[in-house]
C-alpha positions as MATLAB code, in Angstrom:
seq = 'MARAFLVVMDSVGIGGAPDAGEFFNGDRPDTGANTLGHIAEACARGDAEEDRSGPLRVPTLDALGLGAALTLASGMTAKGLGAAPDGFWGAAQEVSAGKDTPSGHWELAGLPVPWEWGYFPDTTNSFPPDVLEAAARLAGTDGVLGNEHASGTEIIARLGEAHQQSGWPICYTSADSVFQIAAHEETFGQERLLKLCRDLAPILHERRIGRVIARPFIGTPGAYTRTGNRRDYAIEPPGETLLDAVAEAGREVITIGKIGDIFAGRNTGTVLKGADAALMDHLRDSVATAPDGALVFANFVEFDSLYGHRRDVSGYARHLEWFDAAIVPVLAGLRADDLLILTADHGNDPTWSGTDHTRERVPVLAKGPVSGQGSAKELGVVGFADVGASVAAHLGLEFRGAGESFL';
ca = [
     -16.105  -18.171   16.570;
     -15.473  -16.788   13.067;
     -12.137  -15.250   12.067;
     -11.386  -12.724    9.301;
      -8.345  -12.181    7.075;
      -8.161   -8.901    5.136;
      -5.281   -8.951    2.638;
      -4.246   -5.901    0.609;
      -2.283   -6.465   -2.602;
      -0.791   -2.999   -2.558;
      -1.533   -1.095   -5.809;
      -3.181   -3.939   -7.763;
      -5.792   -1.708   -9.402;
      -8.203   -2.811  -12.123;
      -8.972    0.501  -13.834;
     -12.362    2.095  -14.299;
     -12.380    4.776  -11.584;
     -15.002    7.285  -12.752;
     -13.074   10.204  -11.246;
      -9.663    9.190  -12.644;
      -9.553   12.390  -14.704;
      -9.243   14.420  -11.502;
      -5.940   12.733  -10.584;
      -2.644   13.164  -12.397;
       0.829   11.813  -13.045;
       2.591   15.026  -13.980;
       0.354   16.676  -16.568;
      -1.333   13.441  -17.603;
      -4.678   12.507  -16.013;
      -5.139    8.948  -14.784;
      -8.035    8.383  -17.185;
      -7.523    4.938  -18.692;
      -4.926    3.708  -16.187;
      -5.370    0.014  -15.463;
      -2.642   -1.720  -13.483;
      -3.748   -5.335  -13.862;
      -5.224   -4.959  -17.322;
      -2.185   -3.298  -18.864;
       0.194   -5.804  -17.247;
      -1.874   -8.673  -18.668;
      -1.884   -7.033  -22.106;
       1.902   -6.554  -22.001;
       2.389  -10.192  -21.012;
       0.144  -11.381  -23.840;
       2.136   -9.268  -26.354;
       5.420  -10.700  -25.163;
       6.509   -7.379  -23.647;
       7.068   -8.706  -20.110;
       9.645  -11.425  -20.656;
      12.271  -10.668  -17.988;
      12.609  -13.815  -15.843;
       9.125  -14.944  -16.913;
       7.369  -15.580  -20.218;
       4.010  -15.606  -21.939;
       0.535  -14.582  -20.804;
      -0.025  -13.626  -17.183;
      -0.652  -16.797  -15.162;
      -2.643  -16.242  -11.974;
      -5.085  -19.195  -11.930;
      -5.814  -19.040   -8.210;
      -6.749  -15.356   -8.196;
      -8.621  -15.722  -11.468;
     -10.704  -18.577  -10.041;
     -11.647  -16.273   -7.171;
     -12.861  -13.714   -9.703;
      -9.890  -11.492  -10.597;
     -10.549  -11.487  -14.344;
     -14.276  -11.042  -13.812;
     -13.587   -8.110  -11.478;
     -11.315   -6.537  -14.094;
     -14.095   -6.696  -16.676;
     -16.673   -5.398  -14.209;
     -14.488   -2.447  -13.195;
     -13.154   -1.337  -16.546;
     -14.765   -3.354  -19.322;
     -11.399   -4.892  -20.182;
     -10.895   -8.584  -20.850;
      -7.401   -9.979  -20.797;
      -5.761  -13.169  -22.018;
      -5.313  -15.622  -19.169;
      -7.992  -13.965  -17.012;
     -11.220  -15.625  -18.090;
     -12.133  -18.124  -15.397;
     -15.676  -18.511  -14.095;
     -15.389  -17.329  -10.464;
     -15.901  -19.809   -7.658;
     -15.645  -17.237   -4.870;
     -17.549  -14.020   -4.380;
     -16.125  -11.117   -6.246;
     -16.578   -7.537   -7.276;
     -14.825   -4.187   -7.572;
     -14.469   -1.395   -5.021;
     -14.508    2.333   -5.641;
     -12.919    4.925   -3.340;
     -14.523    8.188   -2.210;
     -11.542    9.680   -0.326;
      -9.833   12.491   -2.227;
      -6.497   10.726   -2.510;
      -4.842    7.802   -4.282;
      -2.392    7.151   -1.476;
      -1.797    4.350    1.018;
      -3.442    5.851    4.135;
      -6.536    6.973    2.217;
      -7.049    3.528    0.734;
      -6.416    1.563    3.907;
      -8.389    3.849    6.214;
     -11.372    3.702    3.891;
     -11.101   -0.090    3.565;
     -11.259   -0.099    7.366;
     -14.441    1.983    7.341;
     -13.018    5.506    7.594;
     -13.105    7.688    4.463;
     -10.619   10.540    4.819;
     -12.547   13.624    6.043;
     -10.066   16.224    4.791;
      -7.892   17.220    1.854;
      -4.320   16.041    2.276;
      -1.433   18.493    2.210;
       1.043   18.184   -0.653;
       4.319   19.703   -1.810;
       3.539   20.811   -5.378;
       6.862   22.248   -6.481;
       9.155   19.711   -8.114;
      12.292   21.560   -6.936;
      12.753   23.598   -3.778;
       9.696   21.695   -2.611;
       9.706   22.394    1.119;
       8.969   25.578    3.100;
      11.977   27.101    4.916;
      10.606   26.279    8.373;
      10.282   22.590    7.467;
      13.850   22.506    6.149;
      15.088   24.267    9.273;
      13.272   21.814   11.525;
      14.645   18.805    9.637;
      18.225   20.072    9.881;
      17.846   21.056   13.545;
      16.430   17.698   14.532;
      19.126   15.916   12.518;
      21.854   18.006   14.180;
      23.186   19.157   10.812;
      23.692   22.493    9.074;
      21.264   21.622    6.288;
      19.630   18.912    4.202;
      20.106   17.504    0.715;
      17.405   17.030   -1.901;
      14.433   19.331   -1.253;
      12.628   18.042   -4.362;
      10.241   15.543   -5.901;
      12.220   12.406   -6.722;
      12.297    8.653   -7.045;
      13.822    7.178   -3.903;
      16.279    4.917   -5.664;
      17.333    7.656   -8.083;
      17.924   10.329   -5.448;
      19.920    7.927   -3.262;
      22.095    7.003   -6.241;
      22.580   10.680   -7.081;
      23.077   12.157   -3.583;
      24.196    9.184   -1.513;
      27.906   10.011   -1.701;
      27.318   13.677   -0.785;
      25.152   12.497    2.102;
      27.905   10.235    3.423;
      30.480   13.005    3.117;
      28.385   15.791    4.681;
      26.163   13.817    7.053;
      23.147   15.783    5.819;
      19.921   13.777    5.415;
      18.337   13.450    1.967;
      14.809   14.918    1.999;
      12.375   14.407   -0.876;
       8.705   13.906   -1.683;
       6.385   12.657   -4.430;
       2.874   13.287   -5.691;
       1.626   11.611   -2.494;
       1.200   13.410    0.803;
       4.619   12.374    2.119;
       7.917   13.736    3.421;
      10.663   11.145    2.947;
      14.121   11.084    4.494;
      16.850    8.791    3.203;
      19.998    8.142    5.213;
      22.788    5.574    5.306;
      22.214    2.993    8.029;
      25.872    2.842    8.973;
      27.308    6.343    8.511;
      24.182    8.238    9.607;
      22.680    5.492   11.751;
      19.386    3.680   11.530;
      18.145    4.640   14.988;
      19.145    8.248   14.419;
      17.124    8.273   11.182;
      14.062    6.791   12.881;
      14.273    9.333   15.703;
      14.612   12.175   13.200;
      11.471   11.054   11.356;
       9.544   10.416   14.563;
      10.411   13.859   15.954;
       9.670   15.641   12.672;
       6.353   13.886   12.049;
       4.144   16.079   14.294;
       5.317   19.207   12.453;
       4.327   17.683    9.103;
       1.091   16.203   10.420;
      -0.053   19.702   11.401;
       0.074   20.496    7.678;
      -2.006   17.373    6.855;
       1.046   15.657    5.359;
       0.024   12.043    5.737;
       3.344   10.339    6.366;
       6.958   10.979    7.238;
       8.866    8.008    5.855;
      12.306    6.808    6.944;
      14.179    5.349    3.960;
      17.412    3.731    5.188;
      19.985    2.445    2.724;
      23.380    0.787    2.731;
      26.287    0.360    0.330;
      28.889    2.516   -1.367;
      28.793    5.058   -4.213;
      27.444    3.398   -7.329;
      26.082    0.464   -5.334;
      23.552    1.806   -2.848;
      20.608   -0.395   -1.841;
      17.579    0.468    0.260;
      17.039   -1.877    3.190;
      13.888   -3.440    4.584;
      13.996   -1.170    7.641;
      11.662    1.456    6.209;
       9.330    3.019    8.754;
       6.249    5.180    8.130;
       5.141    7.752   10.715;
       1.523    8.376    9.749;
      -1.183   10.698   11.010;
      -3.431    8.880   13.434;
      -6.815    8.056   11.889;
      -9.336   10.787   12.844;
     -12.182    8.386   13.612;
     -13.087    4.805   14.409;
     -11.673    2.068   12.213;
     -12.269   -1.646   11.941;
      -9.135   -2.207   14.040;
     -10.616   -0.159   16.873;
     -13.876   -2.095   16.777;
     -12.098   -5.450   16.903;
      -9.821   -4.410   19.756;
     -12.639   -2.814   21.767;
     -14.576   -6.084   21.503;
     -11.662   -7.838   23.181;
     -10.669   -9.758   20.075;
      -7.111  -10.336   18.910;
      -5.669   -8.171   16.124;
      -2.696   -9.327   14.049;
      -1.251   -6.856   11.533;
       1.206   -7.927    8.846;
       3.452   -5.595    6.843;
       2.808   -1.826    6.793;
      -0.557   -1.930    8.572;
       0.887   -0.976   11.957;
       2.506    2.131   10.468;
      -0.511    3.123    8.351;
      -2.765    3.179   11.411;
      -0.130    4.903   13.578;
       0.064    1.885   15.891;
      -3.481    2.353   17.204;
      -5.044   -0.995   18.057;
      -2.752   -2.751   15.609;
      -2.111   -5.642   18.018;
       0.660   -8.054   17.146;
       2.733   -6.416   14.400;
       4.660   -8.665   11.998;
       7.034   -7.203    9.408;
       9.432   -8.268    6.679;
       9.750   -8.593    2.921;
       6.733   -9.956    1.080;
       7.990  -13.557    1.158;
       8.312  -13.370    4.949;
       4.912  -11.674    5.181;
       3.345  -14.585    3.310;
       4.888  -16.927    5.875;
       3.350  -14.784    8.624;
      -0.031  -14.910    6.909;
       0.107  -18.676    6.488;
       1.128  -19.081   10.147;
      -1.690  -16.770   11.227;
      -4.240  -18.895    9.391;
      -2.951  -21.852   11.388;
      -2.748  -20.157   14.800;
      -4.984  -17.054   15.028;
      -7.576  -17.530   17.787;
     -11.323  -17.502   17.394;
     -12.722  -14.048   16.636;
      -9.384  -12.623   15.425;
      -8.773  -10.119   12.656;
      -5.628  -10.563   10.564;
      -4.944   -7.491    8.397;
      -2.042   -7.752    5.929;
      -0.400   -5.545    3.313;
       1.907   -6.862    0.589;
       3.792   -3.737   -0.478;
       6.293   -4.955   -3.056;
       3.805   -4.818   -5.941;
       3.875   -1.068   -5.352;
       7.305   -0.280   -3.969;
       9.489   -2.503   -6.153;
       7.539   -2.676   -9.408;
       4.747   -0.112   -9.732;
       6.725    3.006   -8.851;
       9.686    1.738  -10.865;
       7.455    1.046  -13.881;
       8.740   -2.530  -14.037;
       6.072   -4.476  -15.941;
       7.926   -7.795  -15.936;
       8.685   -7.514  -12.237;
       5.073   -6.696  -11.405;
       3.888   -9.696  -13.461;
       6.388  -11.979  -11.715;
       5.186  -10.794   -8.334;
       1.553  -11.391   -9.253;
       2.443  -14.917  -10.326;
       4.465  -15.492   -7.151;
       1.593  -14.231   -4.993;
      -0.904  -16.402   -6.874;
       1.077  -19.547   -6.086;
       1.998  -18.529   -2.540;
      -1.599  -17.800   -1.509;
      -2.701  -21.395   -2.269;
      -1.713  -22.889    1.130;
      -3.253  -19.869    2.857;
      -6.588  -20.536    1.190;
      -6.282  -24.264    1.872;
      -5.731  -23.607    5.582;
      -8.908  -21.587    6.115;
     -11.573  -22.993    8.387;
     -15.147  -23.365    7.190;
     -16.298  -20.259    9.077;
     -13.311  -18.065    8.141;
     -13.606  -15.115    5.766;
     -10.647  -14.025    3.625;
     -10.892  -10.919    1.432;
      -8.221  -10.001   -1.121;
      -8.285   -6.399   -2.290;
      -6.059   -3.388   -3.014;
      -5.716    0.226   -1.877;
      -5.124    2.095   -5.194;
      -3.468    1.502   -8.553;
       0.117    1.928   -9.743;
       0.049    1.152  -13.449;
       3.626    0.288  -14.490;
       2.810    1.144  -18.109;
       1.710    4.691  -17.207;
       3.743    7.878  -17.428;
       5.374    9.228  -14.288;
       6.202    7.183  -11.215;
       3.192    7.770   -8.965;
       0.026    5.919   -8.032;
      -2.923    5.805  -10.416;
      -6.578    6.364   -9.473;
      -8.386    3.055  -10.082;
     -11.039    0.727   -8.798;
      -9.689   -2.340   -7.005;
     -10.685   -6.014   -6.898;
     -12.655   -7.531   -4.034;
     -12.159  -11.296   -3.997;
     -13.438  -13.326   -1.088;
     -13.515  -16.876    0.153;
     -15.786  -17.803    3.009;
     -19.402  -18.174    4.057;
     -21.916  -16.007    2.206;
     -25.295  -15.852    3.894;
     -28.045  -17.256    1.673;
     -25.743  -17.773   -1.297;
     -23.824  -20.554   -2.912;
     -20.055  -20.530   -3.247;
     -20.028  -17.920   -6.028;
     -21.564  -14.451   -5.887;
     -21.125  -11.262   -7.891;
     -20.960   -8.244   -5.581;
     -21.009   -5.577   -8.269;
     -19.245   -2.276   -7.615;
     -19.088   -1.617   -3.880;
     -17.419    1.047   -1.767;
     -14.036    0.655   -0.135;
     -15.744    1.125    3.231;
     -18.105   -1.778    2.474;
     -15.098   -4.076    2.838;
     -14.562   -3.075    6.464;
     -18.288   -3.199    7.191;
     -18.432   -6.725    5.775;
     -15.512   -7.900    7.902;
     -17.156   -6.403   10.991;
     -20.446   -8.109   10.165;
     -18.685  -11.439    9.675;
     -17.032  -11.071   13.085;
     -20.364  -10.144   14.674;
     -19.194   -6.684   15.753;
     -21.114   -3.473   16.214;
     -19.275   -1.021   13.988;
     -19.854    2.708   13.731;
     -17.748    3.151   10.596;
     -18.936    3.931    7.093;
     -20.087    1.355    4.583;
     -22.570   -1.471    4.383;
     -21.881   -5.189    4.541;
     -22.131   -7.076    1.256;
     -22.368  -10.445    3.035;
];
């Protein structure tokens, strides 16, 4: 029985979203943002030379159609991304009114977001008094620190010492629909932080705030470091997703990385976590051991969290090159009737202004059987939801989600 592997390279956008002008980083619209294209251009110019050098080298992804997808999506051609595809490839365009993680993943799983997300628009004094009161009450403190839009690493560096002295949690947000709480794992306590976020989440979800995110850190003043124990408490998807269809058919679901959090734990099966290197090990092991009929759904977040938001072009390029090499044994381990799709959930152009996601099309690169076709096929521009519909069709499932299979 066929198996399916859906792998999200978090934030690896390829430009070209026709509605990019409706989305902003500060006062600047996302028109012209192109995560992959601008990284490749920077590499070719010699502007991404930290711990790597020269043009972007991703031969495995390019052979699957990454460069061709970039040109299809945005019209851009880039040095080092000119291979003739030997997989089937295209670009996907989102309809949900958000450029955030839940919107992208839910729609990839066949569920476009049916509402407008709630946001905190003010850059300072961002949160309503009742939300601040609830956060302090649930934390057992007299108040909170932060109450602003901020970069997570910056606000921890700036307020970490005051947090350790007062015990007050650090609360902040971004342009996404999120409420984030940072706290020291040792002096505040990791389990206490997770409970605080879990208890606060329903209050924020009532306001259509998509996620309450626990951001634990360790260290001392001047040397704070976020840990890998982040946890997202997301709104439960408001309709059927690909995960539901697989589980209801009695098939095994394996979720790797943030997927379990993004889908609020609903039908997320075996949940495997870790840094991206460990997640790649989990993916490779899943290719070797997942049973017939299984869905493996993975998210590799460090493109986004470590390099996109921090506007680190060299780091993003290094991670693309690492991923390109690391995915080789995964592809080699696939069975003849397996389907693997590589895609993304939004953009996060590290050359752009601001620190937030960018509205972009994303690549759709697939290896596996294509009915009536040879080994290479151009898909054109498809919908995010078509990805989930295609996975469901490959697995032979009846699926009531949005989208149409491109198989």
